[in-house]
CSV table of C-alpha atoms in Angstrom, one decimal:
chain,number,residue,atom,x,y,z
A,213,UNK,CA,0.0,0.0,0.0
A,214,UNK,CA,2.5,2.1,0.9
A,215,UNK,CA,4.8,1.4,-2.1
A,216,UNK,CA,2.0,2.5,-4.3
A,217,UNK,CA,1.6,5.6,-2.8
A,218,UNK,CA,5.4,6.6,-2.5
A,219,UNK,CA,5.6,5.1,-6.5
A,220,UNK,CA,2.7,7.8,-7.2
A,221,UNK,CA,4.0,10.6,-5.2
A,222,UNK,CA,7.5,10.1,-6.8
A,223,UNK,CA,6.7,10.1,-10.0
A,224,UNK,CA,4.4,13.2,-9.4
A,225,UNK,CA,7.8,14.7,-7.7
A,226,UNK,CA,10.1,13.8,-10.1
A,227,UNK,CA,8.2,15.2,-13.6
A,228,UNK,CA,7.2,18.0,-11.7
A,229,UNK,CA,11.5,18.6,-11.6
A,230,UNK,CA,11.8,17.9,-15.0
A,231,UNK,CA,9.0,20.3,-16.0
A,232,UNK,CA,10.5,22.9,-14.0
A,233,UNK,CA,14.1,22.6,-15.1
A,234,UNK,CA,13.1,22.1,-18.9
A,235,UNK,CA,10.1,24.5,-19.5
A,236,UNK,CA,10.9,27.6,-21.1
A,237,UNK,CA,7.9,29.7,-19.6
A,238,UNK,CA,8.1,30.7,-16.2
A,239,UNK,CA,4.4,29.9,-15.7
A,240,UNK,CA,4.4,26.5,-16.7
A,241,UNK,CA,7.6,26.6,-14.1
A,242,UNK,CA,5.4,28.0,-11.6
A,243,UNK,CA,2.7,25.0,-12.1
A,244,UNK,CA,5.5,22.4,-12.4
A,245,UNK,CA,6.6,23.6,-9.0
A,246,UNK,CA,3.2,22.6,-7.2
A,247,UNK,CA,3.0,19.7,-9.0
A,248,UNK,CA,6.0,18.9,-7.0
A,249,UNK,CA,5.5,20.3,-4.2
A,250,UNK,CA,2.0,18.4,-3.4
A,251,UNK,CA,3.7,15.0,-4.7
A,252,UNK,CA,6.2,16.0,-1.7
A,253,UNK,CA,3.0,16.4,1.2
A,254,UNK,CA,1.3,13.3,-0.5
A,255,UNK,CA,4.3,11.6,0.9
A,256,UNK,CA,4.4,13.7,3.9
A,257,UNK,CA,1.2,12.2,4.3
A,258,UNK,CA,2.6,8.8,3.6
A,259,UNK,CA,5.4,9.3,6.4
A,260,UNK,CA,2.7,10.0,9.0
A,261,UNK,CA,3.2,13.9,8.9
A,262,UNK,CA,-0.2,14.9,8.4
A,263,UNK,CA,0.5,18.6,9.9
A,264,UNK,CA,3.5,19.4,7.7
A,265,UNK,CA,1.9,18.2,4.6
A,266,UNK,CA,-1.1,20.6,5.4
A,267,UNK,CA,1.3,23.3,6.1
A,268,UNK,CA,3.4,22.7,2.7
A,269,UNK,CA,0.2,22.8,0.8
A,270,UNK,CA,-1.2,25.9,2.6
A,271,UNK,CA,2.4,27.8,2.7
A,272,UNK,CA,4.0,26.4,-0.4
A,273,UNK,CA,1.5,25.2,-2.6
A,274,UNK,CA,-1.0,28.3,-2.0
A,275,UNK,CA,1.3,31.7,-0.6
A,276,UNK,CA,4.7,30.9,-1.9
A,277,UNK,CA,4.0,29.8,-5.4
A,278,UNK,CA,1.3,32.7,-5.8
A,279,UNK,CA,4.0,34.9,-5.2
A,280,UNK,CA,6.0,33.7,-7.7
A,281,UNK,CA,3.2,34.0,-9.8
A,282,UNK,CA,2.3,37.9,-8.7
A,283,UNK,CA,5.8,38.8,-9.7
A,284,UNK,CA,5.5,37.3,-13.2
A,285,UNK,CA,2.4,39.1,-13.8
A,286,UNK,CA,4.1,41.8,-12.3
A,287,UNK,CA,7.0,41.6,-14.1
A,288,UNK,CA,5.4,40.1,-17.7
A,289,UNK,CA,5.8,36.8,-19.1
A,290,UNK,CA,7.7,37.6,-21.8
A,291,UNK,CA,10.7,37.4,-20.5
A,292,UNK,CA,11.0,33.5,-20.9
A,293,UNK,CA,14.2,33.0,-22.2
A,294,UNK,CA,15.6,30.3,-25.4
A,295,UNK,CA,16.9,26.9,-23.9
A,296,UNK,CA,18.6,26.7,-27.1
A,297,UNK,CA,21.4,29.0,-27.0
A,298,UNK,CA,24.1,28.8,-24.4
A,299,UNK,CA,25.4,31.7,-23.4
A,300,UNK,CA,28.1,30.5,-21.7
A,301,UNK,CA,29.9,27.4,-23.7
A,302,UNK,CA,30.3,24.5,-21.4
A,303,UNK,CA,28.4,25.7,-18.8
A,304,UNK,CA,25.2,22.8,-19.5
A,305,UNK,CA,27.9,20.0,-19.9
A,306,UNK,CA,29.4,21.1,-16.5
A,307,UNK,CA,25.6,21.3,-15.0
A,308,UNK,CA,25.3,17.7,-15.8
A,309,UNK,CA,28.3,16.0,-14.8
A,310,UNK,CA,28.1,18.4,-11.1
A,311,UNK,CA,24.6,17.1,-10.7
A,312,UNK,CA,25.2,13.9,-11.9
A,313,UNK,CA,28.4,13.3,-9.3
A,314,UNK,CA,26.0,14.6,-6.8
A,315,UNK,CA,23.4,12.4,-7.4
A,316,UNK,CA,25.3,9.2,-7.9
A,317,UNK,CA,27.1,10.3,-4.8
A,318,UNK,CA,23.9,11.2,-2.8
A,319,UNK,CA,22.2,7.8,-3.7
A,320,UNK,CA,25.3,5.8,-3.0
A,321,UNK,CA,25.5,7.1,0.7
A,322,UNK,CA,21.7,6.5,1.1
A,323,UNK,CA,21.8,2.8,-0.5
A,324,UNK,CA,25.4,1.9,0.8
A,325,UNK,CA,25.4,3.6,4.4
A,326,UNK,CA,23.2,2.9,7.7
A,327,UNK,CA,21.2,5.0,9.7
A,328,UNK,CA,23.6,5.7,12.7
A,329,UNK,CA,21.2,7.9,14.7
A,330,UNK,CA,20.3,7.0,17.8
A,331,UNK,CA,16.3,6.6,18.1
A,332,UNK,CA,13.9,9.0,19.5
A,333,UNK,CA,17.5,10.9,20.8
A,334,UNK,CA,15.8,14.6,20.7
A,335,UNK,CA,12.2,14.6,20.9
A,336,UNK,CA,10.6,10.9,21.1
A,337,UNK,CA,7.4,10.4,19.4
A,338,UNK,CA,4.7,9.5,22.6
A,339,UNK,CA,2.7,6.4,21.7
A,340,UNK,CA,-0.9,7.7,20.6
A,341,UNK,CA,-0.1,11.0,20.4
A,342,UNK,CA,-1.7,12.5,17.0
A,343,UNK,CA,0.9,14.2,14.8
A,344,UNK,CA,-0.2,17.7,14.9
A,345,UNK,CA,-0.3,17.6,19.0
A,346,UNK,CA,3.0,16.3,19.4
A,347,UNK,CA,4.6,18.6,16.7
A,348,UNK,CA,3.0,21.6,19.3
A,349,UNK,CA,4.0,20.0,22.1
A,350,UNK,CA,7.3,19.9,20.6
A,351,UNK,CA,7.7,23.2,19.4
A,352,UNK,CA,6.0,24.8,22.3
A,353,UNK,CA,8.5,23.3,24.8
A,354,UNK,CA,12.3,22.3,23.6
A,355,UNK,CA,12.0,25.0,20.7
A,356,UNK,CA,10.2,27.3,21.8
A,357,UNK,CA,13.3,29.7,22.0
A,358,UNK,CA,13.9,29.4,18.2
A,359,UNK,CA,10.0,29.6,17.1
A,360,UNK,CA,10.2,32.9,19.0
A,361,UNK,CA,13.0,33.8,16.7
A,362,UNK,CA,11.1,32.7,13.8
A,363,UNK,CA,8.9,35.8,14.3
A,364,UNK,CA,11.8,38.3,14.4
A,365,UNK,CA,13.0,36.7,11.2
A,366,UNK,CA,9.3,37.1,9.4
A,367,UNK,CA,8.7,40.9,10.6
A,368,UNK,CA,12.9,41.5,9.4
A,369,UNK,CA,11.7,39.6,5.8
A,370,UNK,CA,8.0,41.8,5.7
A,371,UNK,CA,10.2,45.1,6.4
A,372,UNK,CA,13.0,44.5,4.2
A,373,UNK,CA,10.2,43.3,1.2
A,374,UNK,CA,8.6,46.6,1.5
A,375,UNK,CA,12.2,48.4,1.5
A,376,UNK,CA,13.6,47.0,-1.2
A,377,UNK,CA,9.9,46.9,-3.5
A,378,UNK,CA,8.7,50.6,-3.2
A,379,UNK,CA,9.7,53.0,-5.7
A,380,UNK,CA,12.5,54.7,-5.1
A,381,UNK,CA,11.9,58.2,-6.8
A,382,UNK,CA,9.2,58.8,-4.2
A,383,UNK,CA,11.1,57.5,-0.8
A,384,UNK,CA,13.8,60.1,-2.4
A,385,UNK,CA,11.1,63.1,-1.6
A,386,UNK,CA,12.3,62.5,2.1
A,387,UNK,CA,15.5,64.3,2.6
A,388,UNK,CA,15.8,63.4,6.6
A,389,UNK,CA,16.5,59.7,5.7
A,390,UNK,CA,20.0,58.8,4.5
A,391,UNK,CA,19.2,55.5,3.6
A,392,UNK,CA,17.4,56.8,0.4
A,393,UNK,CA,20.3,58.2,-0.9
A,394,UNK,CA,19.9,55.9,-3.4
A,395,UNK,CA,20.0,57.4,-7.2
A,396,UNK,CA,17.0,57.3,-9.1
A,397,UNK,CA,16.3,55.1,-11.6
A,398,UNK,CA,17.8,56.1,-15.0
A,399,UNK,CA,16.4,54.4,-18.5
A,400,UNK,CA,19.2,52.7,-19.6
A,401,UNK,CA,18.0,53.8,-23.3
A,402,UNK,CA,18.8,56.8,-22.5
A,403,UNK,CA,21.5,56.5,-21.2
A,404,UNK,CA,22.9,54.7,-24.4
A,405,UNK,CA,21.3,57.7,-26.3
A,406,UNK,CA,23.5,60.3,-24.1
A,407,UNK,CA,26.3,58.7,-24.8
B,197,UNK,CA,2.4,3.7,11.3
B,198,UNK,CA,-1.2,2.9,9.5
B,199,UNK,CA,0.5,2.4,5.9
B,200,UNK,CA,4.4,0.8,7.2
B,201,UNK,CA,5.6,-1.4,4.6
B,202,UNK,CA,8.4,0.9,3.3
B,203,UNK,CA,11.8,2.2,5.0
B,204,UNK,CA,13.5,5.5,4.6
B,205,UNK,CA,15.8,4.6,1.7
B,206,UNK,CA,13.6,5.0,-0.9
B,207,UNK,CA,12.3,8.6,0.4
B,208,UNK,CA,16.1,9.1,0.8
B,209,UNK,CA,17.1,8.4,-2.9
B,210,UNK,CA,14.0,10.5,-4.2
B,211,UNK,CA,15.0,13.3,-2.3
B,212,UNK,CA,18.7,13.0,-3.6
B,213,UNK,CA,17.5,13.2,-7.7
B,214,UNK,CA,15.1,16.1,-6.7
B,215,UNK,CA,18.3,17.8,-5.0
B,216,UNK,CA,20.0,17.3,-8.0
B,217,UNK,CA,17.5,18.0,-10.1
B,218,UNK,CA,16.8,21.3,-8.0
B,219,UNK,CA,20.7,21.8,-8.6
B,220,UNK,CA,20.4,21.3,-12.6
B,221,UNK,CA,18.2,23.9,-13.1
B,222,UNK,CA,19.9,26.2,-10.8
B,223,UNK,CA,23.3,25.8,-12.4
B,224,UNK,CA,21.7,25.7,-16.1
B,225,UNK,CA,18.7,28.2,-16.4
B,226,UNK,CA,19.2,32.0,-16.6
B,227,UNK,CA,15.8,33.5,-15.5
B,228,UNK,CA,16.4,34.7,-11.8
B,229,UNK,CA,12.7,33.7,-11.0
B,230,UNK,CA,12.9,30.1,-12.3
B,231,UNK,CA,16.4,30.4,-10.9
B,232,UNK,CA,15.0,30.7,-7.5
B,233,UNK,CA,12.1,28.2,-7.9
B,234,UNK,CA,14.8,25.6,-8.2
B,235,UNK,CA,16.4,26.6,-4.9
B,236,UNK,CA,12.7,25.9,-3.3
B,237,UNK,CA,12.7,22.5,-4.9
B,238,UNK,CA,15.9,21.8,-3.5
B,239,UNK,CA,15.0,22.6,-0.1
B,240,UNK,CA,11.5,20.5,-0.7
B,241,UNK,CA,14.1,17.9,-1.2
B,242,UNK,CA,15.9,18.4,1.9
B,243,UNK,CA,12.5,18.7,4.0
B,244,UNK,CA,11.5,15.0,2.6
B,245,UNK,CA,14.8,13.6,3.6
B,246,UNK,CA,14.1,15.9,6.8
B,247,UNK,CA,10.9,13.8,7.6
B,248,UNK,CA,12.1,10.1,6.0
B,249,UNK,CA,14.7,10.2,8.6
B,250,UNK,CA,12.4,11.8,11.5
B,251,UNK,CA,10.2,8.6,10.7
B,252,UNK,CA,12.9,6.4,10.2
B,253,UNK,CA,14.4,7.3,14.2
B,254,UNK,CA,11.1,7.6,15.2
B,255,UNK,CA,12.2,11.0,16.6
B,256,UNK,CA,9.8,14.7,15.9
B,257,UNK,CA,13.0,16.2,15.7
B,258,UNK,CA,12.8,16.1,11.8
B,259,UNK,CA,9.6,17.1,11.9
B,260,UNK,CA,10.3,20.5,13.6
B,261,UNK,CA,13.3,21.3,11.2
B,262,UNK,CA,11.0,20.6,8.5
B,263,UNK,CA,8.7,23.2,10.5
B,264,UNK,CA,11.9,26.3,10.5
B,265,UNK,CA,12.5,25.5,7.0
B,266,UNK,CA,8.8,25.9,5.8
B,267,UNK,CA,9.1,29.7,7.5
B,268,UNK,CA,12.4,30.6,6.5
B,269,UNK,CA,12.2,29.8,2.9
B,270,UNK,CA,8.7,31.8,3.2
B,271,UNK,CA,10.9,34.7,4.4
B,272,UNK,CA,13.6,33.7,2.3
B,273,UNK,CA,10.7,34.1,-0.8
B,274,UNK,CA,9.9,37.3,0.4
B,275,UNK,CA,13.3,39.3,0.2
B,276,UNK,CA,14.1,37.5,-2.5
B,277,UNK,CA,11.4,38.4,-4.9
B,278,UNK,CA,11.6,41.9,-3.8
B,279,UNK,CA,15.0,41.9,-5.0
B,280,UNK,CA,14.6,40.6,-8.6
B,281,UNK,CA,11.2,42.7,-8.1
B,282,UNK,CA,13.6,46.1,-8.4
B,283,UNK,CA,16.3,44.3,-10.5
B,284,UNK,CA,13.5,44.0,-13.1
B,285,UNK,CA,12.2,47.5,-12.4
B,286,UNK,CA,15.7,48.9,-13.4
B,287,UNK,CA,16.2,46.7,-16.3
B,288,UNK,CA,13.3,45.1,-17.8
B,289,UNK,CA,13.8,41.2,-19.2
B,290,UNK,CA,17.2,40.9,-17.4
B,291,UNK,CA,18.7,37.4,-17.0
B,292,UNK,CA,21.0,36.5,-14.6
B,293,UNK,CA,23.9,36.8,-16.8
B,294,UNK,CA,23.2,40.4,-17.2
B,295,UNK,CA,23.6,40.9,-13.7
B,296,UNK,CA,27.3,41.5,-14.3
B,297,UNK,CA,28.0,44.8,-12.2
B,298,UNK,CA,30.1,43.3,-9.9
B,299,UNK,CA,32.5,41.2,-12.7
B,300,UNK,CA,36.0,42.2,-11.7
């Protein structure tokens, strides 16, 4: 039972990749990406993580990949670029034999080595104890320390987003703040033109 | 355990050819937003060896790193796209090999 849900998920996972790495359209990308990504919390689901495969479809599946999608919209699709030239010669042969040593090397530590950890060493799994409880249990207790720190990090990413998106010829109105001395954006046409 | 007939291995070795796969596309592709949708897919790799082995040990430890990697690649999503966000506002259909201002 399990085997046919890990074959499904996987190949789900795995053309997902490919369609991501291959297509030339950063949409179909985009779509290729949550194919993946919910062939990743199908077996999520299949590992007995029912919260984190909820999460990854909620965060990943529905905020994250919508964002990528915003800025395409945002930013136009046609800037999908020709898989047939190579800008840099060598650089696709190099890709391939990198990710290939990676992967042969990856797989042979999985398939060759043995688990060494010791079981249940930092948080043991309570007998009966649904999934989602025990993950809050856990995080609410030993980590609660670095889910606290999690927050700082989101407020520093939600700031630094709105820094780094607004336009800069208005922040430059404000002449008290000398972090928008920042030069305006100049048309690079132009600027070609001039010169 | 409801469906336990499988070990980790085979989670393990899927989540090795997405990581390279991830990696492929990182090294190969030249649009900074596809560019940074294979750097998610490489950490969705690492978050199903993440659980495989939290399974495997029997151990929620996995689980919760799974659980700090979800909100810091969120965050990391954030900045992120906010920076090709203005890169793009500055010069429109840039690829990454464009981005050459600091080239010694």
């Amino acid at each position: 039972m399990e085997t046919a849900v890990f074959v499904a998920g996987a190949l789900v996972c795995l053309l997902g990749a490919f369609g991501l790495v291959t297509s030339e359209n950063p949409v179909h990308a985009a779509l290729s990406l949550v194919g993946t990504l919910i062939g990743i919390a199908v077996l999520f689901i299949a590992q007995d993580a029912e919260f984190l495969a909820a999460v990854q479809i909620i965060v990943y599946a529905g905020a994250i990949v919508v964002v990528f999608l915003f800025v395409i919209m945002l930013i136009g699709v046609e800037t999908s670029e020709d898989l047939r030239v190579e800008p840099l010669a060598g650089q696709r042969a190099a890709a391939v034999v990198a990710s290939l040593v990676l992967a042969v090397g990856l797989v042979g530590v999985f398939l060759l080595g043995e688990i060494t950890g010791e079981p249940g060493a930092i948080a043991p799994h309570v007998e009966g104890e649904p999934n989602t409880e025990a993950l809050g249990r856990v995080l609410f207790t030993d980590y609660l320390l670095a889910f606290e720190i999690t927050s700082v990090l989101l407020v520093i990413g939600v700031v630094g987003a709105v820094t780094l998106a607004r336009h800069r010829h208005a922040a430059m109105v404000d002449d008290d703040n000398p972090g928008d001395d920042i030069p305006a954006v100049v048309d690079q046409n132009e600027e070609e033109v001039a010169q | 355990m409801i469906l336990g007939t499988l070990t980790a291995t085979p989670y393990l070795v899927l989540g090795a050819i997405l990581f390279s796969a991830g990696m492929f596309g990182l090294l190969t592709r030249r649009n900074p937003l596809v560019m940074f949708m294979c750097v998610e897919l490489m950490l969705n790799a690492v978050n199903l060896t993440f659980v495989a082995l939290a399974r495997e040990l029997d151990d929620l430890g996995g689980q919760v790193a799974v659980f700090f990697v979800l909100v810091v690649a969120a965050a990391e999503v954030v900045v992120g796209l906010a920076i090709i966000v203005s890169i793009f506002r500055r010069r429109p259909s840039a690829t990454a090999d464009d981005l050459s201002l600091l080239k010694g």
